[in-house]
Tab-separated table of C-alpha atoms in Angstrom:
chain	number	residue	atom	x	y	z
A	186	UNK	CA	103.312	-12.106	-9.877
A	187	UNK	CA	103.255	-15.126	-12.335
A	188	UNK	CA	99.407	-15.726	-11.632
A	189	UNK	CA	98.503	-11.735	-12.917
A	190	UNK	CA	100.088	-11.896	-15.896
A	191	UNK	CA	98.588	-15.470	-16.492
A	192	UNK	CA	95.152	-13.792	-15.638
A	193	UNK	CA	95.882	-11.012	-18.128
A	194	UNK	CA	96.677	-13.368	-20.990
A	195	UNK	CA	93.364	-15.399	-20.243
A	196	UNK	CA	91.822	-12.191	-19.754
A	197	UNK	CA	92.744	-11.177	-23.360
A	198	UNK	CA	92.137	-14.235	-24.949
A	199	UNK	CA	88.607	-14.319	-23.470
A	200	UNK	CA	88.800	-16.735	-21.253
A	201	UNK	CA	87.780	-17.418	-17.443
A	202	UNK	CA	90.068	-15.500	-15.247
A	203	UNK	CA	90.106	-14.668	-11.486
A	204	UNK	CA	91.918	-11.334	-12.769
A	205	UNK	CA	89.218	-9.046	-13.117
A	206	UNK	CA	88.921	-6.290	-15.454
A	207	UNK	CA	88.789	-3.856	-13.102
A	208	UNK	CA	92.052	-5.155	-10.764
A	209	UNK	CA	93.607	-4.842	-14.609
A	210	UNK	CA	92.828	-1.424	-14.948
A	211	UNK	CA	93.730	-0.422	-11.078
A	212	UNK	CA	97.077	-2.206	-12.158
A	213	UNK	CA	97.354	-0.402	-15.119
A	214	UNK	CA	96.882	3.183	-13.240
A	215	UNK	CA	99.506	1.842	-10.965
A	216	UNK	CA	101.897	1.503	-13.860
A	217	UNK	CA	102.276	-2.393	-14.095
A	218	UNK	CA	103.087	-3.420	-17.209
A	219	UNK	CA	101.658	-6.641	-18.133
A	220	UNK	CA	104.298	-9.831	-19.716
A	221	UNK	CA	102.654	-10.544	-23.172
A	222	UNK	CA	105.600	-12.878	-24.392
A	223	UNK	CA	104.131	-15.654	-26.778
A	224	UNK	CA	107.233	-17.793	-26.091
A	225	UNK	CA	105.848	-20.602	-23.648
A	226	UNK	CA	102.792	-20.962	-26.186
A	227	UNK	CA	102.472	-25.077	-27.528
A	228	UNK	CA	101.354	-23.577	-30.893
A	229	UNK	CA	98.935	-26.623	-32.775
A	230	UNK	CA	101.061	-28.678	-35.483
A	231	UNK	CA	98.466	-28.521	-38.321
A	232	UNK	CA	98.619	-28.102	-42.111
A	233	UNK	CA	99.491	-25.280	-43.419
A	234	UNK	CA	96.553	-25.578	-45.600
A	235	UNK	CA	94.533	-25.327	-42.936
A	236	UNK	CA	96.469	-22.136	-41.319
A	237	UNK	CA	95.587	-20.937	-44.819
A	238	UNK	CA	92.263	-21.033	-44.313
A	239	UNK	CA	92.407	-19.391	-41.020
A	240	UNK	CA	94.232	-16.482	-42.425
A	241	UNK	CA	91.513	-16.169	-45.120
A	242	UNK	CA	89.154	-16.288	-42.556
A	243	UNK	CA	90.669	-13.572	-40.356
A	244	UNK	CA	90.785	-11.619	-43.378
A	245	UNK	CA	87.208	-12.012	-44.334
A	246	UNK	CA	86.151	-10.962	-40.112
A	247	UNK	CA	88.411	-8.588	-39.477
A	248	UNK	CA	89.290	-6.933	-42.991
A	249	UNK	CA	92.971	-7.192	-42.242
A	250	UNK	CA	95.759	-9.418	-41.741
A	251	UNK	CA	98.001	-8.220	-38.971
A	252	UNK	CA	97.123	-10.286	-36.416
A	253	UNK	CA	98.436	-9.275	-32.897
A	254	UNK	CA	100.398	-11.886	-31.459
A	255	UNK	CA	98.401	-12.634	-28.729
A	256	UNK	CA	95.013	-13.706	-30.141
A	257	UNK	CA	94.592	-17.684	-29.232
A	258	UNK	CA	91.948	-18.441	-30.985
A	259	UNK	CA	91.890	-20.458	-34.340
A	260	UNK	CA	94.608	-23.008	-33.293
A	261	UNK	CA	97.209	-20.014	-31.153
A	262	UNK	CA	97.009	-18.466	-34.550
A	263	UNK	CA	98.550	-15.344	-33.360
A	264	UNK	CA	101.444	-17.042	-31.906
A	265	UNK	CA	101.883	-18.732	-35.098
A	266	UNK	CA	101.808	-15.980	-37.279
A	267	UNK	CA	104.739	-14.551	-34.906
A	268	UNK	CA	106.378	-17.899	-35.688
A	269	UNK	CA	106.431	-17.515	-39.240
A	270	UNK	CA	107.023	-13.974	-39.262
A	271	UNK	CA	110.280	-14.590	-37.746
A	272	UNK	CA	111.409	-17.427	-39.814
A	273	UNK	CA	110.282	-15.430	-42.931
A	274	UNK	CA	112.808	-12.213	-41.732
A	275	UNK	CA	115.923	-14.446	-40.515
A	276	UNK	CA	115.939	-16.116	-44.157
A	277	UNK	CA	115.557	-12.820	-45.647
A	278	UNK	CA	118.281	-11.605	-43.528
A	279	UNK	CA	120.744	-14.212	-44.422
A	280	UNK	CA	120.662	-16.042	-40.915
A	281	UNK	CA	117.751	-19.054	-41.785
A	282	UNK	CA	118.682	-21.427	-44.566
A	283	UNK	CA	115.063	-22.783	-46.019
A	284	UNK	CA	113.367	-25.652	-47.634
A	285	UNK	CA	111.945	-24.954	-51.160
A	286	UNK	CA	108.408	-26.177	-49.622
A	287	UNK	CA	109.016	-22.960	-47.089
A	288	UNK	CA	109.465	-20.443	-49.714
A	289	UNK	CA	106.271	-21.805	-51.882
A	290	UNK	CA	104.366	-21.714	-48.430
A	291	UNK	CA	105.641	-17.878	-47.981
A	292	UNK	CA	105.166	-16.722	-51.328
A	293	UNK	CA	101.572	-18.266	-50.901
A	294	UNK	CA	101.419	-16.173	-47.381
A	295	UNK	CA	102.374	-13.037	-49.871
A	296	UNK	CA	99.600	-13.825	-52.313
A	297	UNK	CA	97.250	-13.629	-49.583
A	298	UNK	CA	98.729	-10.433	-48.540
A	299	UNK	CA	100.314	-11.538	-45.190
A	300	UNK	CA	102.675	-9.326	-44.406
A	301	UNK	CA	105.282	-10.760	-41.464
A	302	UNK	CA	105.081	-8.414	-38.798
A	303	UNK	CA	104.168	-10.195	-36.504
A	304	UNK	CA	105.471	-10.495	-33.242
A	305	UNK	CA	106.515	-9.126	-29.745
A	306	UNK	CA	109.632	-6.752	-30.947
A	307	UNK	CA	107.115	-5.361	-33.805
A	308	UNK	CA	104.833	-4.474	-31.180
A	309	UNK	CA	107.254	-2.865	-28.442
A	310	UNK	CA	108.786	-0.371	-31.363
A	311	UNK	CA	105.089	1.175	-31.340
A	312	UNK	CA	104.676	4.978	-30.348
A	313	UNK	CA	101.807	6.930	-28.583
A	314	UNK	CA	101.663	8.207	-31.683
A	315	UNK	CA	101.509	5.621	-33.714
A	316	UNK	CA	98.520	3.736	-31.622
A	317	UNK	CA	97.130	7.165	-31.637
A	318	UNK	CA	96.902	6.733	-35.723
A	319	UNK	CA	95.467	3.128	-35.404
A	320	UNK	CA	93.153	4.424	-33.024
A	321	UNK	CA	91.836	7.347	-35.509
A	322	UNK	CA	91.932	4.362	-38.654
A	323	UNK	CA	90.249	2.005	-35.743
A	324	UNK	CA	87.225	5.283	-35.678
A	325	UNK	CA	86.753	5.231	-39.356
A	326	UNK	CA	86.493	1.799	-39.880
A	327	UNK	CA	83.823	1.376	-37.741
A	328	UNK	CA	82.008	4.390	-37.067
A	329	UNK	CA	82.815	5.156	-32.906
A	330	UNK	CA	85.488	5.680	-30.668
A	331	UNK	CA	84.960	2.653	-28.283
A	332	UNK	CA	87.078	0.128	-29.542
A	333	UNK	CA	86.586	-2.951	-27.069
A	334	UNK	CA	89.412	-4.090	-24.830
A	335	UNK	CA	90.110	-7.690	-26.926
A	336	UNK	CA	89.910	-6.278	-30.353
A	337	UNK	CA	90.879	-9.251	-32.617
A	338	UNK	CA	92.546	-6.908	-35.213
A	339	UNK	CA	95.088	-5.055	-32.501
A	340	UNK	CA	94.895	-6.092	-29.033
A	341	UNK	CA	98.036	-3.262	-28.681
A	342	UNK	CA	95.797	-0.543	-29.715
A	343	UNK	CA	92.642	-2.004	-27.568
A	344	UNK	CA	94.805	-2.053	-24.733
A	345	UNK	CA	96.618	1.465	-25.120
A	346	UNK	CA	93.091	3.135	-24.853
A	347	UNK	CA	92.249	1.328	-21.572
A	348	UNK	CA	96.088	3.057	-20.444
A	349	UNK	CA	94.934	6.409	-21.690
A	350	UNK	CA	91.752	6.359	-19.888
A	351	UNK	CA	93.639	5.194	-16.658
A	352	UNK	CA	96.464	8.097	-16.769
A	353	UNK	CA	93.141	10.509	-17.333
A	354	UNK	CA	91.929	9.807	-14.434
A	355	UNK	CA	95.055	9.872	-12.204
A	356	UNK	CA	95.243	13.438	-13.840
A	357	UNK	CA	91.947	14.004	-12.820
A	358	UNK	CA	92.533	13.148	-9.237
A	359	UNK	CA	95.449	15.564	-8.835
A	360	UNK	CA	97.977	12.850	-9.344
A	361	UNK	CA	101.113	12.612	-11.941
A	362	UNK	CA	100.839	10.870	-15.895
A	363	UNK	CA	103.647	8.884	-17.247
A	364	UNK	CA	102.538	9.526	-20.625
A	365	UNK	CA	99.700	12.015	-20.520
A	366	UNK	CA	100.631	15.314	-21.351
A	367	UNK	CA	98.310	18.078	-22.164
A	368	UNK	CA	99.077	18.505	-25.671
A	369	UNK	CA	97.748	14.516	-26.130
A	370	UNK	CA	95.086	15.083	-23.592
A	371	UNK	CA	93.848	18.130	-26.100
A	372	UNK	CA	94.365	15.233	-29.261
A	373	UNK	CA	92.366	12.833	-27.615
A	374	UNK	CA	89.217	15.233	-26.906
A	375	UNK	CA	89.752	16.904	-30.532
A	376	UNK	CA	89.321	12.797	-31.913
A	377	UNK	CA	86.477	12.310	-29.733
A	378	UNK	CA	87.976	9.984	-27.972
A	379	UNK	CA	85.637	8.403	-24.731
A	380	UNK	CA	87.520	8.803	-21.280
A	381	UNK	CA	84.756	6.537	-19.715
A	382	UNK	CA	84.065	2.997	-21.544
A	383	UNK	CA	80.428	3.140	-23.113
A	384	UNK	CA	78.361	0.138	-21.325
A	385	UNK	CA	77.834	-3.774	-22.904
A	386	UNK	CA	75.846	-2.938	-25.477
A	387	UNK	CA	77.497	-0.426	-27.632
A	388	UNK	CA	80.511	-2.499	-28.637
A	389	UNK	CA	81.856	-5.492	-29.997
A	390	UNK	CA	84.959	-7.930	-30.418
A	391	UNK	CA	84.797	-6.438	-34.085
């Protein structure tokens, strides 16, 4: 079991993987739920400077700063960003005693509009609804429905559509959703969303 979820994380990062995308997706109609834990991540020591820089440049690709947990590039900045998003919220929950060089550093990470919500426990609280919302903000940002599967910005909202399109076609074949009902089948068409993913081509790693 180890070896699928380490296929899935190379998968997402986009790297080589013997886990195919389609074994993912029969998976996913199966109802295996991938591990996504950053916690056995060696995260880069570099300066923060730098990690600066990376955030700015995030920023300028992506237009946002909420950087899903899993994306490796740029150093394991994801897993970083969970780092410091936890350290951030157990100082300002009384349970982190920090160096006056931290809180410059995190007031610097609040000028840039970094936001610490980062993290695996940020991303498990996360409704159908609420991907459902980032999907439709996903739609107006850049003009179409087919968000691709590693989509830098949310990776959680990338891989929710790939679920939805799995549980539509179990429903298609006669066969029972976990999360599928009608009334979200009948939300999804009215948003236009695509039950079949639109060929290389039409979409990007926005």
């Amino acid at each position: 079991v180890k070896w699928l979820h380490g296929g899935y994380r190379s998968r997402m990062a986009e790297r080589p993987s013997k886990l195919s995308q389609d074994r993912i997706d029969q998976l996913l109609e199966l109802g295996f739920e991938f591990e996504e834990s950053t916690k056995h991540i060696v995260i880069p020591d570099i300066p923060f400077e730098r990690r600066l820089e990376q955030l700015q440049s995030c920023q300028e690709e992506l237009g946002t700063l909420r950087i899903d947990h899993r994306y490796q590039k740029m150093d394991q900045l994801g897993a970083w960003a969970e780092q410091i998003s936890k350290r951030y919220n157990d100082w300002q929950q009384g349970n982190q005693e920090i160096s006056s060089l931290e809180q410059f550093q995190f007031n610097q990470l609040i000028a840039l509009g970094f936001e610490f919500n980062v993290g695996v426990q940020v991303r498990s609280r996360r409704s159908w609804d609420e991907n459902f919302n980032a999907f439709l903000r996903y739609q107006i940002k850049h003009g179409h429905s087919n968000p691709p599967r590693t989509y830098k910005a949310d990776m959680r909202m990338g891989h929710w559509v790939e679920v939805q399109r799995a549980e539509y076609r179990l429903l298609c074949e006669g066969k029972k959703s976990k999360q599928l009902t009608h009334e979200r089948c009948k939300k999804l068409k009215s948003a236009g969303f695509l039950w079949n993913r639109e060929k290389k081509g039409s979409t990007s790693t926005e």
